[in-house]
Amino acid sequence: MDNQYIQKIRDGDTDAFRYFIQTYRDMAFTIAMSILKDEQTAEEVVQDAFLKAYNGLKKFNKQSKFSTWFYRIVTNEALQRLKKNKKELISYVEKYDAEPVDENTLLQLDARERQHLLNDALNLLPPKESLALRLFYLEENSLKDIVAITDWSESNVKVILHRARKNILIILNKLMKTR
Amino acid sequence: MQMPNMDDQFKQLMQGSKLSLYSEKLEDDIILKIRERAFYKKRISKNIKVSITFLVVTVIVGLIISDSFFRFTPISPFSKYTFLLFQILIVFACIFLIEGLIKLSKKQKEPLRF
């Protein structure tokens, strides 16, 4: 499907790009939010990433997945913006004595409440960890895809994922206790 | 990696972490920007073509006048200075046009941004 629309755009049909905006806008925003933790900046990054993708579409190799290629653009744009803004993010620092929450307890919560809690916890995680969790579990990307999107090594992805899983359960436990 | 069961639970848990971008005008803004850029690029291409034409015309006219100058003008110190001045003018015109062309090409390659 993606390739059909890429061909349409290459043939000069600008409106065909709407398909990509509609399909990937939410995930692009989710990736940008994982890194930037700020809605307005994340929205700007998404817009810039789409324009960059449109510009680079002629060079895009159809053999690879559009989503991987596009998420890499979003990630790079977000990281560049983070560097430019030099914003100090207050992220969670791992404490080994902290207790993780039981996943079953979480799954028993009301879906909306769980969603709020989870997104609050992801906002407190360091950018790399929340990005890795969302790419692996939400978008169900393979480790190879994550390597292609983030440019981290495969072993690094595994380490970040392990740390992220542990940290998010600890944060969720803390958040549940304070509510 | 963790046990498959734990991974499944995590997957289930993470399903609620997708965020929605509610901006209504995002799609139209991007398409508008793309169209504006296409129009801008077309205009730059036209300007580049005009600049190239002027450059070619300047060079040809310069060569023709330089070649025919001494054929029809009697050689004198005054005519030599006039000829030199004319050649300097042609060189400056060419430099000016080439500089314009370089600037236009750079503008054409500028990435699309909001």
GROMACS .gro file of C-alpha atoms in nm:
model
  293
    1MET     CA    1   0.000   0.000   0.000
    2ASP     CA    2   0.275   0.244   0.101
    3ASN     CA    3   0.464   0.179  -0.222
    4GLN     CA    4   0.157   0.259  -0.435
    5TYR     CA    5   0.125   0.598  -0.271
    6ILE     CA    6   0.499   0.661  -0.296
    7GLN     CA    7   0.473   0.603  -0.671
    8LYS     CA    8   0.174   0.841  -0.693
    9ILE     CA    9   0.373   1.114  -0.516
   10ARG     CA   10   0.673   1.052  -0.741
   11ASP     CA   11   0.437   1.095  -1.037
   12GLY     CA   12   0.346   1.440  -0.906
   13ASP     CA   13   0.027   1.375  -0.705
   14THR     CA   14   0.086   1.592  -0.396
   15ASP     CA   15  -0.248   1.493  -0.239
   16ALA     CA   16  -0.135   1.130  -0.219
   17PHE     CA   17   0.088   1.241   0.069
   18ARG     CA   18  -0.227   1.280   0.281
   19TYR     CA   19  -0.233   0.900   0.311
   20PHE     CA   20   0.103   0.903   0.491
   21ILE     CA   21   0.001   1.190   0.718
   22GLN     CA   22  -0.320   1.012   0.817
   23THR     CA   23  -0.150   0.676   0.868
   24TYR     CA   24   0.162   0.781   1.058
   25ARG     CA   25   0.074   1.107   1.237
   26ASP     CA   26  -0.018   0.950   1.572
   27MET     CA   27   0.281   0.718   1.595
   28ALA     CA   28   0.512   1.000   1.482
   29PHE     CA   29   0.366   1.218   1.759
   30THR     CA   30   0.405   0.935   2.011
   31ILE     CA   31   0.774   0.895   1.918
   32ALA     CA   32   0.836   1.270   1.936
   33MET     CA   33   0.659   1.289   2.274
   34SER     CA   34   0.869   1.000   2.408
   35ILE     CA   35   1.180   1.206   2.342
   36LEU     CA   36   1.067   1.564   2.397
   37LYS     CA   37   0.793   1.529   2.661
   38ASP     CA   38   0.634   1.849   2.532
   39GLU     CA   39   0.323   1.850   2.312
   40GLN     CA   40   0.387   2.171   2.119
   41THR     CA   41   0.748   2.093   2.033
   42ALA     CA   42   0.651   1.735   1.945
   43GLU     CA   43   0.385   1.864   1.703
   44GLU     CA   44   0.640   2.093   1.536
   45VAL     CA   45   0.880   1.801   1.505
   46VAL     CA   46   0.608   1.587   1.343
   47GLN     CA   47   0.538   1.861   1.086
   48ASP     CA   48   0.908   1.900   1.007
   49ALA     CA   49   0.953   1.524   0.983
   50PHE     CA   50   0.669   1.492   0.732
   51LEU     CA   51   0.815   1.770   0.518
   52LYS     CA   52   1.159   1.610   0.535
   53ALA     CA   53   1.007   1.276   0.438
   54TYR     CA   54   0.831   1.436   0.140
   55ASN     CA   55   1.158   1.594   0.029
   56GLY     CA   56   1.345   1.267   0.060
   57LEU     CA   57   1.080   1.044  -0.094
   58LYS     CA   58   1.256   1.045  -0.432
   59LYS     CA   59   1.562   0.891  -0.270
   60PHE     CA   60   1.364   0.640  -0.062
   61ASN     CA   61   1.449   0.279  -0.141
   62LYS     CA   62   1.123   0.090  -0.187
   63GLN     CA   63   1.283  -0.234  -0.067
   64SER     CA   64   1.289  -0.105   0.290
   65LYS     CA   65   0.989  -0.034   0.512
   66PHE     CA   66   0.848   0.319   0.490
   67SER     CA   67   0.757   0.320   0.861
   68THR     CA   68   1.115   0.237   0.971
   69TRP     CA   69   1.258   0.504   0.739
   70PHE     CA   70   1.004   0.763   0.854
   71TYR     CA   71   1.037   0.687   1.227
   72ARG     CA   72   1.411   0.732   1.190
   73ILE     CA   73   1.349   1.082   1.050
   74VAL     CA   74   1.113   1.162   1.339
   75THR     CA   75   1.363   1.031   1.597
   76ASN     CA   76   1.651   1.231   1.448
   77GLU     CA   77   1.442   1.548   1.427
   78ALA     CA   78   1.328   1.508   1.788
   79LEU     CA   79   1.680   1.441   1.915
   80GLN     CA   80   1.812   1.743   1.723
   81ARG     CA   81   1.537   1.960   1.872
   82LEU     CA   82   1.615   1.829   2.220
   83LYS     CA   83   1.981   1.918   2.170
   84LYS     CA   84   1.890   2.261   2.032
   85ASN     CA   85   1.654   2.345   2.315
   86LYS     CA   86   1.905   2.207   2.567
   87LYS     CA   87   1.609   2.138   2.788
   88GLU     CA   88   1.690   1.964   3.113
   89LEU     CA   89   1.451   1.676   3.145
   90ILE     CA   90   1.372   1.556   3.492
   91SER     CA   91   1.379   1.185   3.441
   92TYR     CA   92   1.350   0.899   3.678
   93VAL     CA   93   1.677   0.766   3.817
   94GLU     CA   94   1.682   0.397   3.901
   95LYS     CA   95   1.692   0.302   4.266
   96TYR     CA   96   1.763  -0.061   4.325
   97ASP     CA   97   1.564  -0.084   4.647
   98ALA     CA   98   1.246   0.050   4.485
   99GLU     CA   99   0.959  -0.190   4.440
  100PRO     CA  100   0.808  -0.261   4.098
  101VAL     CA  101   0.434  -0.283   4.050
  102ASP     CA  102   0.272  -0.615   3.969
  103GLU     CA  103   0.168  -0.616   3.602
  104ASN     CA  104  -0.149  -0.811   3.683
  105THR     CA  105  -0.262  -0.540   3.925
  106LEU     CA  106  -0.216  -0.285   3.650
  107LEU     CA  107  -0.410  -0.488   3.396
  108GLN     CA  108  -0.701  -0.506   3.640
  109LEU     CA  109  -0.732  -0.126   3.643
  110ASP     CA  110  -0.991   0.057   3.436
  111ALA     CA  111  -0.857   0.100   3.079
  112ARG     CA  112  -0.870   0.482   3.084
  113GLU     CA  113  -0.711   0.508   3.424
  114ARG     CA  114  -0.439   0.263   3.320
  115GLN     CA  115  -0.374   0.466   3.004
  116HIS     CA  116  -0.334   0.789   3.202
  117LEU     CA  117  -0.110   0.624   3.456
  118LEU     CA  118   0.102   0.462   3.187
  119ASN     CA  119   0.149   0.782   2.987
  120ASP     CA  120   0.241   0.973   3.304
  121ALA     CA  121   0.498   0.705   3.382
  122LEU     CA  122   0.637   0.714   3.027
  123ASN     CA  123   0.673   1.092   3.059
  124LEU     CA  124   0.892   1.040   3.363
  125LEU     CA  125   1.116   0.786   3.193
  126PRO     CA  126   1.435   0.903   3.018
  127PRO     CA  127   1.377   0.968   2.643
  128LYS     CA  128   1.570   0.660   2.526
  129GLU     CA  129   1.378   0.425   2.755
  130SER     CA  130   1.029   0.548   2.672
  131LEU     CA  131   1.119   0.545   2.302
  132ALA     CA  132   1.248   0.187   2.319
  133LEU     CA  133   0.937   0.067   2.506
  134ARG     CA  134   0.698   0.226   2.261
  135LEU     CA  135   0.884   0.106   1.953
  136PHE     CA  136   0.915  -0.250   2.081
  137TYR     CA  137   0.585  -0.312   2.258
  138LEU     CA  138   0.346  -0.063   2.106
  139GLU     CA  139   0.456  -0.058   1.744
  140GLU     CA  140   0.591  -0.413   1.772
  141ASN     CA  141   0.908  -0.334   1.584
  142SER     CA  142   1.178  -0.600   1.581
  143LEU     CA  143   1.513  -0.535   1.745
  144LYS     CA  144   1.662  -0.490   1.397
  145ASP     CA  145   1.402  -0.225   1.314
  146ILE     CA  146   1.477  -0.042   1.639
  147VAL     CA  147   1.848  -0.052   1.553
  148ALA     CA  148   1.764   0.099   1.211
  149ILE     CA  149   1.542   0.369   1.365
  150THR     CA  150   1.766   0.472   1.653
  151ASP     CA  151   2.115   0.385   1.531
  152TRP     CA  152   2.188   0.212   1.863
  153SER     CA  153   2.359  -0.128   1.866
  154GLU     CA  154   2.142  -0.437   1.917
  155SER     CA  155   2.295  -0.511   2.256
  156ASN     CA  156   2.236  -0.150   2.358
  157VAL     CA  157   1.868  -0.180   2.259
  158LYS     CA  158   1.837  -0.493   2.476
  159VAL     CA  159   2.000  -0.317   2.773
  160ILE     CA  160   1.780  -0.009   2.734
  161LEU     CA  161   1.467  -0.224   2.705
  162HIS     CA  162   1.557  -0.422   3.014
  163ARG     CA  163   1.620  -0.106   3.215
  164ALA     CA  164   1.307   0.059   3.078
  165ARG     CA  165   1.082  -0.234   3.175
  166LYS     CA  166   1.221  -0.234   3.526
  167ASN     CA  167   1.199   0.144   3.568
  168ILE     CA  168   0.848   0.185   3.435
  169LEU     CA  169   0.714  -0.075   3.677
  170ILE     CA  170   0.882   0.107   3.967
  171ILE     CA  171   0.743   0.443   3.852
  172LEU     CA  172   0.396   0.294   3.808
  173ASN     CA  173   0.411   0.157   4.162
  174LYS     CA  174   0.502   0.501   4.297
  175LEU     CA  175   0.230   0.672   4.094
  176MET     CA  176  -0.031   0.422   4.210
  177LYS     CA  177   0.063   0.479   4.573
  178THR     CA  178   0.034   0.858   4.540
  179ARG     CA  179  -0.313   0.841   4.379
  180MET     CA  180   1.466  -1.114   2.672
  181GLN     CA  181   1.199  -1.196   2.923
  182MET     CA  182   0.963  -1.488   2.924
  183PRO     CA  183   0.704  -1.478   2.642
  184ASN     CA  184   0.420  -1.447   2.894
  185MET     CA  185   0.570  -1.137   3.052
  186ASP     CA  186   0.635  -0.990   2.709
  187ASP     CA  187   0.270  -1.047   2.618
  188GLN     CA  188   0.156  -0.875   2.936
  189PHE     CA  189   0.384  -0.585   2.864
  190LYS     CA  190   0.254  -0.567   2.509
  191GLN     CA  191  -0.100  -0.561   2.639
  192LEU     CA  192  -0.009  -0.293   2.891
  193MET     CA  193   0.171  -0.075   2.636
  194GLN     CA  194  -0.122  -0.076   2.393
  195GLY     CA  195  -0.267   0.219   2.582
  196SER     CA  196   0.045   0.428   2.537
  197LYS     CA  197  -0.024   0.549   2.184
  198LEU     CA  198  -0.089   0.923   2.181
  199SER     CA  199  -0.317   1.106   1.939
  200LEU     CA  200  -0.226   1.424   1.760
  201TYR     CA  201  -0.548   1.625   1.766
  202SER     CA  202  -0.437   1.916   1.545
  203GLU     CA  203  -0.707   1.948   1.278
  204LYS     CA  204  -0.506   2.161   1.043
  205LEU     CA  205  -0.188   1.950   1.047
  206GLU     CA  206  -0.271   1.769   0.723
  207ASP     CA  207  -0.378   2.083   0.536
  208ASP     CA  208  -0.082   2.282   0.670
  209ILE     CA  209   0.165   2.022   0.543
  210ILE     CA  210   0.000   1.990   0.200
  211LEU     CA  211  -0.019   2.370   0.170
  212LYS     CA  212   0.349   2.399   0.257
  213ILE     CA  213   0.437   2.133  -0.001
  214ARG     CA  214   0.239   2.316  -0.271
  215GLU     CA  215   0.388   2.654  -0.177
  216ARG     CA  216   0.732   2.498  -0.199
  217ALA     CA  217   0.656   2.346  -0.540
  218PHE     CA  218   0.542   2.687  -0.667
  219TYR     CA  219   0.851   2.855  -0.518
  220LYS     CA  220   1.079   2.596  -0.679
  221LYS     CA  221   0.912   2.649  -1.015
  222ARG     CA  222   0.969   3.024  -0.985
  223ILE     CA  223   1.335   2.972  -0.894
  224SER     CA  224   1.380   2.735  -1.192
  225LYS     CA  225   1.236   3.004  -1.418
  226ASN     CA  226   1.473   3.265  -1.268
  227ILE     CA  227   1.768   3.029  -1.317
  228LYS     CA  228   1.676   2.984  -1.685
  229VAL     CA  229   1.651   3.364  -1.732
  230SER     CA  230   1.987   3.415  -1.556
  231ILE     CA  231   2.155   3.152  -1.776
  232THR     CA  232   2.011   3.318  -2.089
  233PHE     CA  233   2.143   3.659  -1.977
  234LEU     CA  234   2.483   3.510  -1.898
  235VAL     CA  235   2.509   3.345  -2.241
  236VAL     CA  236   2.391   3.665  -2.416
  237THR     CA  237   2.641   3.876  -2.217
  238VAL     CA  238   2.930   3.644  -2.303
  239ILE     CA  239   2.835   3.628  -2.675
  240VAL     CA  240   2.780   4.005  -2.703
  241GLY     CA  241   3.108   4.063  -2.516
  242LEU     CA  242   3.298   3.834  -2.753
  243ILE     CA  243   3.140   3.983  -3.069
  244ILE     CA  244   3.207   4.343  -2.960
  245SER     CA  245   3.563   4.258  -2.847
  246ASP     CA  246   3.633   4.090  -3.179
  247SER     CA  247   3.487   4.365  -3.394
  248PHE     CA  248   3.608   4.659  -3.184
  249PHE     CA  249   3.950   4.705  -3.346
  250ARG     CA  250   3.821   4.617  -3.691
  251PHE     CA  251   3.602   4.925  -3.702
  252THR     CA  252   3.775   5.160  -3.457
  253PRO     CA  253   4.109   5.324  -3.537
  254ILE     CA  254   4.378   5.229  -3.283
  255SER     CA  255   4.453   5.508  -3.041
  256PRO     CA  256   4.539   5.528  -2.666
  257PHE     CA  257   4.182   5.645  -2.601
  258SER     CA  258   4.027   5.348  -2.785
  259LYS     CA  259   4.253   5.109  -2.593
  260TYR     CA  260   4.123   5.244  -2.258
  261THR     CA  261   3.764   5.230  -2.383
  262PHE     CA  262   3.818   4.870  -2.486
  263LEU     CA  263   3.970   4.781  -2.148
  264LEU     CA  264   3.683   4.951  -1.965
  265PHE     CA  265   3.434   4.762  -2.179
  266GLN     CA  266   3.605   4.428  -2.103
  267ILE     CA  267   3.604   4.503  -1.729
  268LEU     CA  268   3.233   4.580  -1.750
  269ILE     CA  269   3.163   4.250  -1.925
  270VAL     CA  270   3.365   4.056  -1.663
  271PHE     CA  271   3.177   4.229  -1.379
  272ALA     CA  272   2.843   4.154  -1.548
  273CYS     CA  273   2.939   3.787  -1.580
  274ILE     CA  274   3.052   3.767  -1.214
  275PHE     CA  275   2.728   3.932  -1.103
  276LEU     CA  276   2.517   3.686  -1.305
  277ILE     CA  277   2.716   3.381  -1.187
  278GLU     CA  278   2.681   3.493  -0.825
  279GLY     CA  279   2.305   3.525  -0.876
  280LEU     CA  280   2.294   3.177  -1.027
  281ILE     CA  281   2.481   3.027  -0.730
  282LYS     CA  282   2.241   3.196  -0.485
  283LEU     CA  283   1.938   3.069  -0.677
  284SER     CA  284   2.074   2.712  -0.689
  285LYS     CA  285   2.132   2.720  -0.312
  286LYS     CA  286   1.776   2.842  -0.256
  287GLN     CA  287   1.644   2.562  -0.473
  288LYS     CA  288   1.822   2.302  -0.261
  289GLU     CA  289   1.708   2.445   0.073
  290PRO     CA  290   1.505   2.190   0.272
  291LEU     CA  291   1.134   2.239   0.325
  292ARG     CA  292   1.061   2.375   0.675
  293PHE     CA  293   0.776   2.529   0.868
   0.00000   0.00000   0.00000
